[in-house]
Tab-separated table of C-alpha atoms in Angstrom:
chain	number	residue	atom	x	y	z
A	1	UNK	CA	125.456	-142.819	-116.856
A	2	UNK	CA	123.234	-141.065	-114.329
A	3	UNK	CA	126.197	-139.038	-113.079
A	4	UNK	CA	127.186	-138.116	-116.645
A	5	UNK	CA	123.624	-137.142	-117.509
A	6	UNK	CA	123.242	-134.962	-114.431
A	7	UNK	CA	126.644	-133.377	-115.065
A	8	UNK	CA	125.801	-132.538	-118.702
A	9	UNK	CA	122.471	-130.953	-117.796
A	10	UNK	CA	123.993	-129.116	-114.833
A	11	UNK	CA	126.819	-127.647	-116.916
A	12	UNK	CA	124.319	-126.485	-119.549
A	13	UNK	CA	122.163	-124.830	-116.888
A	14	UNK	CA	125.215	-123.166	-115.302
A	15	UNK	CA	126.289	-121.828	-118.707
A	16	UNK	CA	122.812	-120.415	-119.289
A	17	UNK	CA	122.752	-118.794	-115.840
A	18	UNK	CA	126.170	-117.206	-116.402
A	19	UNK	CA	125.083	-115.794	-119.756
A	20	UNK	CA	121.879	-114.389	-118.258
A	21	UNK	CA	123.839	-112.933	-115.335
A	22	UNK	CA	126.046	-111.056	-117.797
A	23	UNK	CA	123.008	-108.902	-118.702
A	24	UNK	CA	122.802	-107.572	-115.118
A	25	UNK	CA	123.466	-103.864	-114.923
A	26	UNK	CA	123.391	-103.416	-118.675
A	27	UNK	CA	121.381	-100.457	-119.906
A	28	UNK	CA	121.236	-101.124	-123.646
A	29	UNK	CA	120.606	-98.345	-126.075
A	30	UNK	CA	117.246	-98.821	-127.750
A	31	UNK	CA	117.694	-97.696	-131.334
A	32	UNK	CA	115.122	-95.552	-133.056
A	33	UNK	CA	113.192	-97.526	-135.627
A	34	UNK	CA	113.720	-96.628	-139.255
A	35	UNK	CA	110.838	-96.529	-141.705
A	36	UNK	CA	110.976	-98.790	-144.701
A	37	UNK	CA	111.552	-96.876	-147.897
A	38	UNK	CA	108.767	-98.557	-149.933
A	39	UNK	CA	105.932	-98.776	-147.402
A	40	UNK	CA	106.753	-96.296	-144.655
A	41	UNK	CA	106.179	-99.008	-142.029
A	42	UNK	CA	108.380	-98.978	-138.948
A	43	UNK	CA	110.978	-101.750	-139.166
A	44	UNK	CA	113.130	-103.529	-136.598
A	45	UNK	CA	116.255	-101.936	-138.070
A	46	UNK	CA	117.779	-98.645	-136.950
A	47	UNK	CA	119.216	-96.011	-139.215
A	48	UNK	CA	122.343	-97.718	-140.558
A	49	UNK	CA	125.705	-96.014	-140.918
A	50	UNK	CA	126.767	-95.823	-144.551
A	51	UNK	CA	123.406	-96.951	-145.925
A	52	UNK	CA	123.331	-97.210	-149.716
A	53	UNK	CA	120.084	-98.284	-151.394
A	54	UNK	CA	121.889	-99.337	-154.578
A	55	UNK	CA	124.223	-101.645	-152.682
A	56	UNK	CA	121.331	-103.093	-150.700
A	57	UNK	CA	119.222	-103.781	-153.782
A	58	UNK	CA	122.174	-105.347	-155.610
A	59	UNK	CA	122.920	-107.594	-152.635
A	60	UNK	CA	119.275	-108.610	-152.242
A	61	UNK	CA	118.977	-109.300	-155.973
A	62	UNK	CA	122.076	-111.499	-155.934
A	63	UNK	CA	120.784	-113.193	-152.791
A	64	UNK	CA	117.381	-113.882	-154.330
A	65	UNK	CA	118.789	-115.188	-157.607
A	66	UNK	CA	120.861	-117.762	-155.728
A	67	UNK	CA	117.904	-118.684	-153.531
A	68	UNK	CA	115.619	-119.061	-156.563
A	69	UNK	CA	118.119	-121.379	-158.238
A	70	UNK	CA	118.717	-123.295	-154.998
A	71	UNK	CA	114.954	-123.650	-154.421
A	72	UNK	CA	114.244	-124.798	-157.957
A	73	UNK	CA	116.924	-127.461	-158.065
A	74	UNK	CA	116.375	-128.578	-154.468
A	75	UNK	CA	112.656	-129.174	-155.138
A	76	UNK	CA	113.426	-130.824	-158.481
A	77	UNK	CA	115.984	-133.207	-156.975
A	78	UNK	CA	114.119	-133.980	-153.748
A	79	UNK	CA	110.693	-134.577	-155.301
A	80	UNK	CA	112.010	-136.665	-158.186
A	81	UNK	CA	114.250	-139.124	-156.333
A	82	UNK	CA	116.250	-141.730	-158.225
A	83	UNK	CA	115.037	-145.309	-158.610
A	84	UNK	CA	118.525	-146.790	-158.319
A	85	UNK	CA	118.720	-148.153	-154.761
A	86	UNK	CA	122.448	-147.514	-154.625
A	87	UNK	CA	121.774	-143.775	-154.859
A	88	UNK	CA	119.378	-143.705	-151.881
A	89	UNK	CA	120.893	-142.906	-148.500
A	90	UNK	CA	119.276	-144.404	-145.400
A	91	UNK	CA	119.092	-143.257	-141.785
A	92	UNK	CA	120.084	-145.767	-139.115
A	93	UNK	CA	119.428	-145.046	-135.437
A	94	UNK	CA	122.348	-145.733	-133.139
A	95	UNK	CA	121.537	-148.001	-130.212
A	96	UNK	CA	118.199	-149.218	-131.577
A	97	UNK	CA	118.613	-152.636	-133.133
A	98	UNK	CA	114.902	-152.916	-133.861
A	99	UNK	CA	114.711	-149.588	-135.688
A	100	UNK	CA	113.874	-149.781	-139.374
A	101	UNK	CA	116.214	-147.869	-141.641
A	102	UNK	CA	114.573	-144.796	-143.137
A	103	UNK	CA	115.354	-143.358	-146.592
A	104	UNK	CA	116.582	-139.771	-146.430
A	105	UNK	CA	114.143	-138.668	-149.148
A	106	UNK	CA	111.663	-137.073	-146.718
A	107	UNK	CA	114.500	-135.268	-144.951
A	108	UNK	CA	115.754	-133.932	-148.282
A	109	UNK	CA	112.243	-132.739	-149.105
A	110	UNK	CA	111.935	-130.880	-145.811
A	111	UNK	CA	115.357	-129.351	-146.448
A	112	UNK	CA	114.192	-128.205	-149.894
A	113	UNK	CA	111.042	-126.671	-148.358
A	114	UNK	CA	113.323	-124.906	-145.873
A	115	UNK	CA	115.180	-123.294	-148.772
A	116	UNK	CA	111.888	-122.223	-150.375
A	117	UNK	CA	110.630	-120.718	-147.088
A	118	UNK	CA	113.872	-118.761	-146.822
A	119	UNK	CA	113.363	-117.498	-150.384
A	120	UNK	CA	109.846	-116.300	-149.495
A	121	UNK	CA	111.185	-114.606	-146.365
A	122	UNK	CA	113.801	-112.809	-148.461
A	123	UNK	CA	111.258	-111.609	-151.024
A	124	UNK	CA	109.068	-110.303	-148.190
A	125	UNK	CA	112.021	-108.461	-146.684
A	126	UNK	CA	112.488	-106.637	-149.974
A	127	UNK	CA	108.792	-105.757	-150.250
A	128	UNK	CA	107.938	-104.675	-146.691
A	129	UNK	CA	111.196	-104.730	-144.699
A	130	UNK	CA	111.947	-106.613	-141.487
A	131	UNK	CA	109.188	-105.984	-138.965
A	132	UNK	CA	105.823	-107.126	-137.695
A	133	UNK	CA	104.341	-107.697	-141.147
A	134	UNK	CA	107.354	-109.781	-142.166
A	135	UNK	CA	106.903	-112.133	-139.176
A	136	UNK	CA	103.986	-113.964	-140.802
A	137	UNK	CA	106.398	-115.225	-143.481
A	138	UNK	CA	109.664	-115.192	-141.523
A	139	UNK	CA	108.262	-117.606	-138.947
A	140	UNK	CA	107.919	-120.258	-141.674
A	141	UNK	CA	111.710	-120.201	-142.053
A	142	UNK	CA	112.053	-121.042	-138.355
A	143	UNK	CA	109.258	-123.627	-138.534
A	144	UNK	CA	111.212	-125.489	-141.212
A	145	UNK	CA	114.290	-125.490	-138.951
A	146	UNK	CA	112.167	-126.877	-136.117
A	147	UNK	CA	110.893	-129.642	-138.402
A	148	UNK	CA	114.439	-130.589	-139.437
A	149	UNK	CA	115.508	-130.853	-135.792
A	150	UNK	CA	112.524	-133.038	-134.917
A	151	UNK	CA	113.209	-135.356	-137.874
A	152	UNK	CA	116.853	-135.817	-136.891
A	153	UNK	CA	115.807	-136.538	-133.327
A	154	UNK	CA	113.135	-139.028	-134.389
A	155	UNK	CA	115.077	-141.427	-136.545
A	156	UNK	CA	114.771	-139.469	-139.773
A	157	UNK	CA	111.002	-139.073	-139.981
A	158	UNK	CA	108.035	-137.499	-138.204
A	159	UNK	CA	106.664	-140.317	-136.065
A	160	UNK	CA	103.805	-138.642	-134.227
A	161	UNK	CA	100.644	-137.108	-135.670
A	162	UNK	CA	100.766	-134.688	-132.733
A	163	UNK	CA	103.756	-132.965	-134.326
A	164	UNK	CA	101.648	-131.017	-136.825
A	165	UNK	CA	99.364	-129.394	-134.225
A	166	UNK	CA	102.491	-128.536	-132.228
A	167	UNK	CA	104.068	-126.966	-135.301
A	168	UNK	CA	100.900	-124.996	-135.982
A	169	UNK	CA	100.774	-123.834	-132.360
A	170	UNK	CA	104.407	-122.702	-132.605
A	171	UNK	CA	103.737	-120.670	-135.768
A	172	UNK	CA	100.612	-119.088	-134.266
A	173	UNK	CA	102.309	-118.316	-130.937
A	174	UNK	CA	105.339	-116.620	-132.474
A	175	UNK	CA	103.219	-114.627	-134.927
A	176	UNK	CA	100.689	-113.422	-132.356
A	177	UNK	CA	103.257	-112.551	-129.685
A	178	UNK	CA	105.395	-110.601	-132.141
A	179	UNK	CA	102.301	-108.673	-133.229
A	180	UNK	CA	101.347	-107.847	-129.646
A	181	UNK	CA	104.790	-107.100	-128.199
A	182	UNK	CA	106.067	-103.544	-128.461
A	183	UNK	CA	109.444	-102.684	-129.941
A	184	UNK	CA	112.176	-103.761	-129.128
A	185	UNK	CA	110.684	-106.797	-127.363
A	186	UNK	CA	109.050	-108.108	-130.525
A	187	UNK	CA	112.354	-107.987	-132.416
A	188	UNK	CA	114.351	-109.514	-129.536
A	189	UNK	CA	111.800	-112.280	-129.027
A	190	UNK	CA	111.751	-113.262	-132.685
A	191	UNK	CA	115.518	-113.063	-133.073
A	192	UNK	CA	116.187	-114.950	-129.845
A	193	UNK	CA	113.966	-117.943	-130.561
A	194	UNK	CA	115.270	-118.077	-134.137
A	195	UNK	CA	118.877	-118.138	-132.929
A	196	UNK	CA	118.063	-121.116	-130.701
A	197	UNK	CA	117.149	-123.162	-133.782
A	198	UNK	CA	120.157	-121.857	-135.724
A	199	UNK	CA	122.608	-122.970	-133.031
A	200	UNK	CA	120.782	-126.272	-132.534
A	201	UNK	CA	121.143	-127.039	-136.261
A	202	UNK	CA	124.920	-126.653	-136.062
A	203	UNK	CA	125.044	-128.994	-133.063
A	204	UNK	CA	122.756	-131.615	-134.598
A	205	UNK	CA	124.357	-131.620	-138.057
A	206	UNK	CA	127.794	-131.972	-136.439
A	207	UNK	CA	126.542	-134.815	-134.215
A	208	UNK	CA	125.153	-136.727	-137.201
A	209	UNK	CA	128.412	-136.320	-139.129
A	210	UNK	CA	130.627	-137.368	-136.213
A	211	UNK	CA	128.392	-140.313	-135.311
A	212	UNK	CA	128.272	-141.535	-138.907
A	213	UNK	CA	132.053	-141.350	-139.281
A	214	UNK	CA	132.546	-143.243	-136.020
A	215	UNK	CA	130.000	-145.973	-136.714
A	216	UNK	CA	131.197	-146.641	-140.248
A	217	UNK	CA	134.721	-147.066	-138.923
A	218	UNK	CA	133.586	-149.334	-136.090
A	219	UNK	CA	131.371	-151.473	-138.274
A	220	UNK	CA	127.934	-150.180	-137.363
A	221	UNK	CA	126.390	-149.074	-134.111
A	222	UNK	CA	123.664	-151.700	-134.311
A	223	UNK	CA	126.254	-154.433	-134.818
A	224	UNK	CA	124.318	-155.547	-137.854
A	225	UNK	CA	125.910	-157.241	-140.808
A	226	UNK	CA	127.930	-154.553	-142.516
A	227	UNK	CA	129.846	-156.883	-144.767
A	228	UNK	CA	127.910	-155.235	-147.597
A	229	UNK	CA	129.734	-151.989	-146.812
A	230	UNK	CA	133.011	-153.271	-148.179
A	231	UNK	CA	134.812	-150.952	-150.554
A	232	UNK	CA	134.380	-152.040	-154.137
A	233	UNK	CA	137.335	-153.569	-155.900
A	234	UNK	CA	138.943	-150.638	-157.682
A	235	UNK	CA	140.942	-152.986	-159.913
A	236	UNK	CA	137.809	-154.528	-161.379
A	237	UNK	CA	137.096	-152.689	-164.653
A	238	UNK	CA	133.654	-154.281	-164.877
A	239	UNK	CA	132.661	-152.696	-161.566
A	240	UNK	CA	133.598	-149.274	-162.890
A	241	UNK	CA	131.297	-149.668	-165.899
A	242	UNK	CA	128.306	-150.722	-163.816
A	243	UNK	CA	127.630	-147.168	-162.719
A	244	UNK	CA	127.623	-143.961	-164.690
A	245	UNK	CA	127.309	-141.832	-161.558
A	246	UNK	CA	130.040	-139.851	-159.898
A	247	UNK	CA	131.443	-141.352	-156.696
A	248	UNK	CA	131.866	-139.384	-153.472
A	249	UNK	CA	133.823	-140.023	-150.316
A	250	UNK	CA	130.788	-140.864	-148.184
A	251	UNK	CA	129.729	-139.454	-145.700
A	252	UNK	CA	131.654	-136.205	-146.091
A	253	UNK	CA	128.728	-134.623	-147.945
A	254	UNK	CA	127.252	-134.080	-144.469
A	255	UNK	CA	129.858	-131.366	-143.976
A	256	UNK	CA	127.823	-129.227	-146.380
A	257	UNK	CA	125.043	-129.137	-143.773
A	258	UNK	CA	127.486	-128.157	-141.029
A	259	UNK	CA	129.168	-125.480	-143.151
A	260	UNK	CA	125.819	-124.064	-144.278
A	261	UNK	CA	124.538	-123.821	-140.701
A	262	UNK	CA	127.797	-122.176	-139.553
A	263	UNK	CA	127.574	-119.515	-142.282
A	264	UNK	CA	123.977	-118.790	-141.276
A	265	UNK	CA	124.892	-118.236	-137.625
A	266	UNK	CA	128.015	-116.275	-138.559
A	267	UNK	CA	125.893	-113.827	-140.556
A	268	UNK	CA	123.569	-113.414	-137.574
A	269	UNK	CA	126.483	-112.810	-135.204
A	270	UNK	CA	128.070	-110.158	-137.423
A	271	UNK	CA	124.885	-108.127	-137.747
A	272	UNK	CA	124.013	-108.586	-134.068
A	273	UNK	CA	127.385	-107.260	-132.917
A	274	UNK	CA	127.487	-104.436	-135.482
A	275	UNK	CA	123.775	-103.718	-135.652
A	276	UNK	CA	124.271	-100.070	-136.713
A	277	UNK	CA	126.584	-100.983	-139.599
A	278	UNK	CA	125.218	-101.199	-143.130
A	279	UNK	CA	128.184	-103.390	-144.141
A	280	UNK	CA	127.225	-105.841	-141.390
A	281	UNK	CA	123.714	-106.041	-142.855
A	282	UNK	CA	125.203	-106.797	-146.264
A	283	UNK	CA	127.349	-109.484	-144.629
A	284	UNK	CA	124.230	-111.014	-143.116
A	285	UNK	CA	122.511	-111.204	-146.513
A	286	UNK	CA	125.663	-112.540	-148.174
A	287	UNK	CA	125.762	-115.386	-145.628
A	288	UNK	CA	122.553	-116.678	-147.205
A	289	UNK	CA	124.380	-116.843	-150.528
A	290	UNK	CA	126.615	-119.552	-149.042
A	291	UNK	CA	124.207	-121.351	-146.705
A	292	UNK	CA	121.359	-122.328	-149.010
A	293	UNK	CA	123.378	-123.294	-152.108
A	294	UNK	CA	125.299	-125.571	-149.711
A	295	UNK	CA	122.025	-127.191	-148.656
A	296	UNK	CA	120.868	-127.555	-152.253
A	297	UNK	CA	124.179	-129.110	-153.301
A	298	UNK	CA	123.919	-131.505	-150.372
A	299	UNK	CA	120.525	-132.685	-151.674
A	300	UNK	CA	122.064	-133.287	-155.094
A	301	UNK	CA	124.914	-135.348	-153.644
A	302	UNK	CA	122.575	-137.254	-151.346
A	303	UNK	CA	120.305	-138.378	-154.182
A	304	UNK	CA	122.443	-138.429	-157.314
A	305	UNK	CA	125.932	-139.552	-156.383
A	306	UNK	CA	127.058	-143.028	-155.395
A	307	UNK	CA	129.469	-143.948	-152.625
A	308	UNK	CA	132.515	-146.161	-152.400
A	309	UNK	CA	130.142	-148.359	-150.376
A	310	UNK	CA	127.290	-150.383	-151.888
A	311	UNK	CA	124.931	-148.480	-149.576
A	312	UNK	CA	125.071	-144.929	-148.245
A	313	UNK	CA	124.205	-144.715	-144.554
A	314	UNK	CA	123.814	-141.937	-142.005
A	315	UNK	CA	123.858	-142.911	-138.354
A	316	UNK	CA	121.688	-140.741	-136.134
A	317	UNK	CA	122.993	-140.343	-132.564
A	318	UNK	CA	121.056	-141.462	-129.531
A	319	UNK	CA	118.817	-138.822	-127.964
A	320	UNK	CA	117.999	-139.697	-124.343
A	321	UNK	CA	116.188	-137.009	-122.394
A	322	UNK	CA	119.351	-135.598	-120.836
A	323	UNK	CA	121.028	-135.070	-124.213
A	324	UNK	CA	117.940	-133.375	-125.595
A	325	UNK	CA	117.761	-131.159	-122.504
A	326	UNK	CA	121.484	-130.344	-122.623
A	327	UNK	CA	121.400	-129.421	-126.315
A	328	UNK	CA	118.248	-127.334	-125.872
A	329	UNK	CA	119.650	-125.433	-122.888
A	330	UNK	CA	123.033	-124.973	-124.572
A	331	UNK	CA	121.326	-123.620	-127.716
A	332	UNK	CA	119.329	-121.150	-125.601
A	333	UNK	CA	122.533	-120.081	-123.840
A	334	UNK	CA	124.312	-119.554	-127.178
A	335	UNK	CA	121.352	-117.538	-128.486
A	336	UNK	CA	121.457	-115.253	-125.439
A	337	UNK	CA	125.246	-115.027	-125.753
A	338	UNK	CA	124.873	-113.896	-129.376
A	339	UNK	CA	122.426	-111.192	-128.321
A	340	UNK	CA	124.685	-110.227	-125.387
A	341	UNK	CA	127.564	-109.693	-127.792
A	342	UNK	CA	125.573	-106.956	-129.483
A	343	UNK	CA	124.429	-105.181	-126.327
């Protein structure tokens, strides 16, 4: 185990070093900042090839309509959870027999707040553009991602009261540094740290899905009594009339989280690589039209649809220090690699 842990951390560090080394000798072109059409403030965007204000406004309007609907229903579903116990999914921590199972309701609520923060960030983009002023709202989008990662790494809930001061310190640090840094360092700093969370979400959502699939097939990581997770008798007509809820193939609803996170990163990659292309910017905004409805639909399935099992369970993977370090370093390396692709 010690050898495997050291190897995982070492490979992550080597990958990060190689990515950083790829920047050596690069003299990137620093684009001239464009002024936002409504306010005249300097933005983090350059003059874009093929810019069309009508297309941009139509894309942003479509984006915001979907985010408004996603926010409304996500908040409605998450903050009015069902009373039927069969509809409530529970987190189980792999490798911790003494851990108490945690309902996913708080996680769903944080996910719904994440959608709302993204909506606010999008509205602010339309009003003032992407730049220093936008950071005060945009950082809340990243703070929600940070909260989601901490919850998944802590058994499905925030366990320490120290988390909230840490979250506040993160928000203050990012906001103040972006205000003080000169262009392009403010834009690179904000984008880089945001990409770290974006990549980490893909990794963590995928880990939860894979771990849950494996543990359900093996009979439970905690070796507890999973006889209750026997598939209901499909030939029993009485069983079918006991529930009026749709039935899903649990736990494949977790794929919505993975797909949503992948779309979000894909939009970032496209606009990072083709940062002077107006079509790439539209592609970035369109990625939000897939990501956040996916998250909202996941919340609906998590709280309103039954499973073929009497209880819906998610198994959270173990997070020893070396796994946390490896994932963090790998996410940083992937963030730098994304930026390197656009240099």
